[in-house]
Short mmCIF file of C-alpha atoms in Angstrom, two decimals:
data_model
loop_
_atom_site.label_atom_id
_atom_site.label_comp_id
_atom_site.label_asym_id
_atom_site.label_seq_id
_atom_site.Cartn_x
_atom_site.Cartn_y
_atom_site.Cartn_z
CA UNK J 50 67.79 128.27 88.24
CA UNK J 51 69.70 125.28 88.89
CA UNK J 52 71.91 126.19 85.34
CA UNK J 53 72.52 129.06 86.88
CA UNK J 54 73.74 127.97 89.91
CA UNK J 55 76.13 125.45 88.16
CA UNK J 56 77.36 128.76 86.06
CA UNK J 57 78.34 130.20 88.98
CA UNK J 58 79.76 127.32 90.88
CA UNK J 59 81.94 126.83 88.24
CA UNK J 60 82.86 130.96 87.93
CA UNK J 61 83.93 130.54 91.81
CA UNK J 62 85.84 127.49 91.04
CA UNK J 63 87.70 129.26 88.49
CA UNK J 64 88.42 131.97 89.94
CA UNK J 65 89.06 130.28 93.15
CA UNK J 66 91.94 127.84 90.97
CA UNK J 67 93.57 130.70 89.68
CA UNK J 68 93.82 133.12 92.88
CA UNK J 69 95.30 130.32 94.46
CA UNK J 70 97.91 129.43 90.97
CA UNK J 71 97.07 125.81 91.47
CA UNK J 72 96.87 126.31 87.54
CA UNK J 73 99.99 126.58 87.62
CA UNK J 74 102.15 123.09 87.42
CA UNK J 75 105.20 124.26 89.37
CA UNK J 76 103.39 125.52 92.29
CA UNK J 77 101.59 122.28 92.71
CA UNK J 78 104.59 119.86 91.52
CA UNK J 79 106.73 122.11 94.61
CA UNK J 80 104.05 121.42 96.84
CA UNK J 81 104.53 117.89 96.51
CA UNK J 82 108.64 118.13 96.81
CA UNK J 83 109.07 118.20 100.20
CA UNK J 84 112.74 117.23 99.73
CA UNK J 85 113.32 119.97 97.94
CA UNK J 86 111.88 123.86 97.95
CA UNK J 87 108.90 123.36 99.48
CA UNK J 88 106.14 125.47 98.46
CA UNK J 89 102.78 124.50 101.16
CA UNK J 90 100.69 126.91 99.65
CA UNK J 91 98.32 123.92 98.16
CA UNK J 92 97.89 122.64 102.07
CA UNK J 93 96.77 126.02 102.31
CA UNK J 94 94.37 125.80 99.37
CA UNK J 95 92.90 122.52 100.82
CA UNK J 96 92.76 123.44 104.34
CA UNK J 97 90.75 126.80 103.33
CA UNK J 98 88.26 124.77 100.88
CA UNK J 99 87.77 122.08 103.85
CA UNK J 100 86.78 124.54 105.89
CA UNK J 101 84.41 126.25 104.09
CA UNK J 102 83.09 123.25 102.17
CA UNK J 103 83.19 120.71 105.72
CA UNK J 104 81.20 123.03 107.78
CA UNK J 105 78.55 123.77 104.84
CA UNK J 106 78.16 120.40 104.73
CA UNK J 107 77.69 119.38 108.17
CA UNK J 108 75.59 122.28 109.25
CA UNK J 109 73.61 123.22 106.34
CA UNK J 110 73.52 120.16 103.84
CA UNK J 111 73.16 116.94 106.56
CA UNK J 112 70.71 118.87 107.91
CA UNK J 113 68.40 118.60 105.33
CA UNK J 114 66.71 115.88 103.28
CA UNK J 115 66.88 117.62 99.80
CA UNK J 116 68.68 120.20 98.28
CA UNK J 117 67.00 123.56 97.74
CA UNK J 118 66.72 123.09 94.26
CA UNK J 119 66.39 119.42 93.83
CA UNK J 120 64.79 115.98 94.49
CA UNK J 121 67.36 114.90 96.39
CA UNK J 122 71.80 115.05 97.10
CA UNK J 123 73.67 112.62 94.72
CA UNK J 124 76.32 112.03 96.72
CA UNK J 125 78.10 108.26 97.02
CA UNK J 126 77.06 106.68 99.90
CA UNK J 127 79.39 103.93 98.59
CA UNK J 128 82.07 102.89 102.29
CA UNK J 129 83.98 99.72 100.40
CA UNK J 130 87.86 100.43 100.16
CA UNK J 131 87.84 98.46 97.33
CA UNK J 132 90.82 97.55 94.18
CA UNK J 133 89.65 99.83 91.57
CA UNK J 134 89.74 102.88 94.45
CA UNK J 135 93.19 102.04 95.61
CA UNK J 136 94.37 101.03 91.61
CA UNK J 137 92.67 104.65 90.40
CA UNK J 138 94.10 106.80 93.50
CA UNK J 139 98.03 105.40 92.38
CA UNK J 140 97.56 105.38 89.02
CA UNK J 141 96.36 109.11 89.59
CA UNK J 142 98.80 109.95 91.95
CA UNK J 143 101.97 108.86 89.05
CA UNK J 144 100.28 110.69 85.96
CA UNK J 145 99.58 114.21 88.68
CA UNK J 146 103.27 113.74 90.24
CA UNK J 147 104.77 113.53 86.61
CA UNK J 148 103.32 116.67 85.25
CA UNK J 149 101.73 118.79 88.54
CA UNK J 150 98.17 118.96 86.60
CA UNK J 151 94.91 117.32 87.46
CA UNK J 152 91.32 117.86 85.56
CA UNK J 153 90.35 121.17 87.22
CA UNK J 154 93.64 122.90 86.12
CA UNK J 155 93.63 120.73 83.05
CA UNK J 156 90.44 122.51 81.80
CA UNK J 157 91.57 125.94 82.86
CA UNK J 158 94.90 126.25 81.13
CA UNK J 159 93.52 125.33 77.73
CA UNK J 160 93.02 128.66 77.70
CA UNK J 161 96.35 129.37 76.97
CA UNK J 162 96.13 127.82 73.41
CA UNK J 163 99.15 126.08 74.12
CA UNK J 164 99.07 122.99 72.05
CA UNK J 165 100.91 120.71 75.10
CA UNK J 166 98.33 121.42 77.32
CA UNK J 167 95.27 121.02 74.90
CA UNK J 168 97.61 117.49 74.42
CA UNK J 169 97.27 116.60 77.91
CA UNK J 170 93.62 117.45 78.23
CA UNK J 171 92.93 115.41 75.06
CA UNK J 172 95.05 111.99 76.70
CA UNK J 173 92.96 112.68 80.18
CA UNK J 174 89.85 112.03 78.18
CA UNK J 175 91.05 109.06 76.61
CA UNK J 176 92.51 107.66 80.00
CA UNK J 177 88.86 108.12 81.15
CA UNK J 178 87.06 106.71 78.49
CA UNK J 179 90.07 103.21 78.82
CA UNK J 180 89.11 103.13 82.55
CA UNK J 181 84.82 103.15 82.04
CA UNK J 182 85.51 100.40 79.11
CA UNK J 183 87.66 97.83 81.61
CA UNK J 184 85.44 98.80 84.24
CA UNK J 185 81.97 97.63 82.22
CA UNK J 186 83.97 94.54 80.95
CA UNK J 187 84.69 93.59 84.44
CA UNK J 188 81.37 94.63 85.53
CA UNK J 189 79.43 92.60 83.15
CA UNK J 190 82.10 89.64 83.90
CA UNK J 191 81.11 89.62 87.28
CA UNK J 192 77.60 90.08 86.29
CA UNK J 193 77.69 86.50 84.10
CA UNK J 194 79.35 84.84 87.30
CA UNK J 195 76.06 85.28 89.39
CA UNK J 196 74.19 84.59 86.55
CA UNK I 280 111.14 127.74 91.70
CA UNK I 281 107.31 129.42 93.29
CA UNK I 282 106.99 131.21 96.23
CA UNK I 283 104.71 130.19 99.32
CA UNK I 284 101.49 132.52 98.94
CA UNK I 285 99.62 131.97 102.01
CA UNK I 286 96.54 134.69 101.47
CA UNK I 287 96.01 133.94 98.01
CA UNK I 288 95.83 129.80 98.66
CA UNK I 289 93.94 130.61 101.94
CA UNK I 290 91.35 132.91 99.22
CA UNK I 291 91.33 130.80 96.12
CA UNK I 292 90.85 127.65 98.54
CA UNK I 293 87.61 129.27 100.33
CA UNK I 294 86.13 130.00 96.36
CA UNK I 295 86.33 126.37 96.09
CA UNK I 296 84.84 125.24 98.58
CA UNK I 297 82.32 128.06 98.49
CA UNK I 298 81.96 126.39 94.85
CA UNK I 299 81.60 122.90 96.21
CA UNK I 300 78.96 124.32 98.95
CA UNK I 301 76.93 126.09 96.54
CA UNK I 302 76.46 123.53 94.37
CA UNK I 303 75.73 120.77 96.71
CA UNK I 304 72.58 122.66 99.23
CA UNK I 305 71.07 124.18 95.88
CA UNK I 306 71.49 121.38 92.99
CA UNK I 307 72.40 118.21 95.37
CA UNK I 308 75.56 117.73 92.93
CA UNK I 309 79.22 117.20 93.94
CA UNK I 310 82.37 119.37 92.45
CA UNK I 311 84.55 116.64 91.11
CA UNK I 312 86.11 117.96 87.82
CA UNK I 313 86.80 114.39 86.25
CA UNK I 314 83.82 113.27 87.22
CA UNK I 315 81.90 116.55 85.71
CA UNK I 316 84.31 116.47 83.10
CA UNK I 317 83.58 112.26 82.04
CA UNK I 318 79.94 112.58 82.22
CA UNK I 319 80.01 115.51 80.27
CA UNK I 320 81.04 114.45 76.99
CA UNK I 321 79.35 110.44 77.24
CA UNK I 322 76.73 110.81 74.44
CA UNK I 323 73.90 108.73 76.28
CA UNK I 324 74.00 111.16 79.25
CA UNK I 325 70.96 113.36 79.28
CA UNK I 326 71.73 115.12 82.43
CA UNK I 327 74.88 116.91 80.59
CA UNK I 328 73.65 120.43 80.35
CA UNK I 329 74.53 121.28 84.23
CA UNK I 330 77.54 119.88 83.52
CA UNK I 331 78.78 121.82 80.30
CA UNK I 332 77.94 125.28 81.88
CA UNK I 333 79.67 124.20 85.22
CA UNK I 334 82.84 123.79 82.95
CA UNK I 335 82.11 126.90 81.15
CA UNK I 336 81.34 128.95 84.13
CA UNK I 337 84.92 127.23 85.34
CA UNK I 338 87.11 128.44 82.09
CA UNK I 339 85.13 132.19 82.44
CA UNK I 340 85.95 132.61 85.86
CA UNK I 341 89.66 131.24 84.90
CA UNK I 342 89.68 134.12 82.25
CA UNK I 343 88.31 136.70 85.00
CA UNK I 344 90.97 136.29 86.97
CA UNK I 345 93.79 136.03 85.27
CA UNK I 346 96.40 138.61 85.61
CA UNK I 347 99.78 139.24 85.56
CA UNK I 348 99.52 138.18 89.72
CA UNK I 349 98.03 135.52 89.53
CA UNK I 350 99.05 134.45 85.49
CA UNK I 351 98.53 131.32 83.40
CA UNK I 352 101.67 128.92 82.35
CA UNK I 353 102.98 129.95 79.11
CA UNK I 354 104.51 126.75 78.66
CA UNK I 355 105.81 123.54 79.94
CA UNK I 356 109.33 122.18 79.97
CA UNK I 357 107.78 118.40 79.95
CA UNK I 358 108.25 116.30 76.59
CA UNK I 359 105.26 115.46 74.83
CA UNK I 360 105.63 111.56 75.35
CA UNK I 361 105.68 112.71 79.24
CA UNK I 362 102.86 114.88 78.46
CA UNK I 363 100.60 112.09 76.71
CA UNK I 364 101.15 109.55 79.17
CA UNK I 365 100.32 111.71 82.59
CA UNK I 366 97.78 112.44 80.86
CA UNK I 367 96.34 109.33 80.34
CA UNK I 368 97.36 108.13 83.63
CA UNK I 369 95.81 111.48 85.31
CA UNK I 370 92.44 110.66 82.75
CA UNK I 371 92.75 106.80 83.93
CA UNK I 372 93.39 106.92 87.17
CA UNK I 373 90.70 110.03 88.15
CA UNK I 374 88.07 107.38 86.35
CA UNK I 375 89.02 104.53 87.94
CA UNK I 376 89.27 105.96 91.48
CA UNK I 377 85.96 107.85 91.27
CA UNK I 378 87.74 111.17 91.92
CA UNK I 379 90.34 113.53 91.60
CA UNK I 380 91.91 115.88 93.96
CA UNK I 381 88.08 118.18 93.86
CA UNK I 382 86.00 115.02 94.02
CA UNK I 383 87.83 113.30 96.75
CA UNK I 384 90.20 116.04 98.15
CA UNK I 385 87.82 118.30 99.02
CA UNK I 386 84.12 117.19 98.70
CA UNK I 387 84.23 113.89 99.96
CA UNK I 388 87.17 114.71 102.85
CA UNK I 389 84.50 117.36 103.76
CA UNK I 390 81.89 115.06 104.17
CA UNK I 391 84.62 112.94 105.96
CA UNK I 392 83.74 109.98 103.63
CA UNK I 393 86.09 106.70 104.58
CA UNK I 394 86.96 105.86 100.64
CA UNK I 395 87.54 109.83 99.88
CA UNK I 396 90.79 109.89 102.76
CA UNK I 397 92.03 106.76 101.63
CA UNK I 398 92.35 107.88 97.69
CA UNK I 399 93.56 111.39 98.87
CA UNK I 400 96.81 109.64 100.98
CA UNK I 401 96.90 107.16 98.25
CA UNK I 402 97.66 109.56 95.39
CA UNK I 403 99.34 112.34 97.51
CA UNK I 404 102.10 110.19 98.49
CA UNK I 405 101.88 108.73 94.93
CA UNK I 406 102.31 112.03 93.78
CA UNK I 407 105.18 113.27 95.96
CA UNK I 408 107.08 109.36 95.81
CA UNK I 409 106.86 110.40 91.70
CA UNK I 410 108.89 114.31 92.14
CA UNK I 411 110.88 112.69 94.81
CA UNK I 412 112.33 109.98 92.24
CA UNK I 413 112.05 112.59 89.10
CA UNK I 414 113.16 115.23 91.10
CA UNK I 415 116.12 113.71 93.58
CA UNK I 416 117.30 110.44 92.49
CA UNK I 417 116.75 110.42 88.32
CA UNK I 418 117.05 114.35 87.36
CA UNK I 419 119.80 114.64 90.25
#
């Protein structure tokens, strides 16, 4: 049941991405010129998910001690502003402002077959995979100092 | 140039975050593509099922409702060493941060977590700062 339910969270997701053409890199790269044409329609997008998403949360998920389908909610309890957040949220920031895609589109326009995006998706993963392996090596650094 | 579409962001918005509900109350799980996306393909992972039909449901549900409306990109004026690198920094960044624009935008705003609204300013202005100087002062 709970593959199922990850099926169709994903379905909605999809669907939900491409109602709203935040698959498509203009709309979001106009959102974010506000100096020039401004398109808001991705405040919209937010604003409508926050809603729906916020209120779930704090009226049907906080209010309970498990998930319906699960031991318990994996969710970071993690409150530390720390370097690799504010590092990762600039560094993400440049590569989404160059190009107007992040993962969720990323995914969905490989679709096309177009071998530029299927280039991009391909980089992402590698930019992941760089950022776990200096995050380990600093980890285990840092793990030898207490040591 | 794109035209503001206020019903269909105010719709495809509510999907996601009836997306980002759903899977939350019923599998305890958060909605954050990269983070989906990493854990997905790490070969010691053995929660990864979940994950891969999350992704697949994503890419059906892409192909559901595409029309000529609400279309795919054909293409992308963007050279491929421009490509490449935002990709990597997108990849990079999304890893190092612990979230993307799903992960952080939505779910963990939502939950009104601290470290969530500081990485959403952080890379929004990022993001805009990066068109303004592409945009306005270099492609002007």
């Amino acid at each position: 049941m709970k593959l199922v339910i990850a099926l169709i969270s994903g379905v909605l997701f999809g669907v939900g991405l491409t109602i709203a053409q935040m698959v498509n890199p203009a709309k979001v790269l106009n959102f974010l010129d506000i100096a020039g044409h401004w398109d808001p329609s991705l405040a919209l997008v937010m604003a409508s998910a926050l809603t729906i998403f916020g209120s779930g949360y704090f009226l049907l998920v906080q209010t309970k001690d498990k998930p319906l389908l699960d031991k318990e909610f994996i969710v970071s309890k993690n409150k530390k502003i720390d370097n690799s957040l504010v590092v990762g949220a600039t560094v993400f920031g440049l590569g989404w402002g160059l190009i107007g895609i992040c993962p969720g589109p990323a995914l969905a326009i490989l679709l096309t077959g177009n071998m530029k995006f299927v280039g991009f998706f391909i980089a992402m993963l590698i930019g992941m995979q760089v950022a776990q392996k200096i995050s380990k090596t600093n980890r285990s650094k840092s793990n030898m100092r207490i040591q | 140039m794109t035209e503001f579409t206020p019903l269909t962001a105010l719709l495809g918005g509510a999907l996601i975050g009836a997306s980002a509900l759903l899977l939350l109350i019923f599998n305890g799980r958060i909605a954050g593509i990269s983070g989906i996306l990493h854990s997905a393909i790490q070969p010691i992972d053995n929660d990864r099922l979940w994950r891969w039909l999350f992704l697949l449901g994503l890419m059906l549900g892409v192909f559901f409702a595409m029309n000529p409306a609400t279309p795919l990109p054909t293409d992308i004026e963007a050279s491929w060493p421009l490509i490449i690198i935002a990709g990597l920094l997108v990849g990079f960044g999304s890893k190092m941060g612990n979230g993307c624009t799903s992960g952080h935008g939505i779910c963990g705003i939502g939950r009104l977590s601290s470290r969530s609204i500081v990485a959403t300013i952080i890379f929004m202005l990022t993001a805009a700062l990066t068109v303004f100087i592409t945009r306005h002062i270099v492609g002007a």
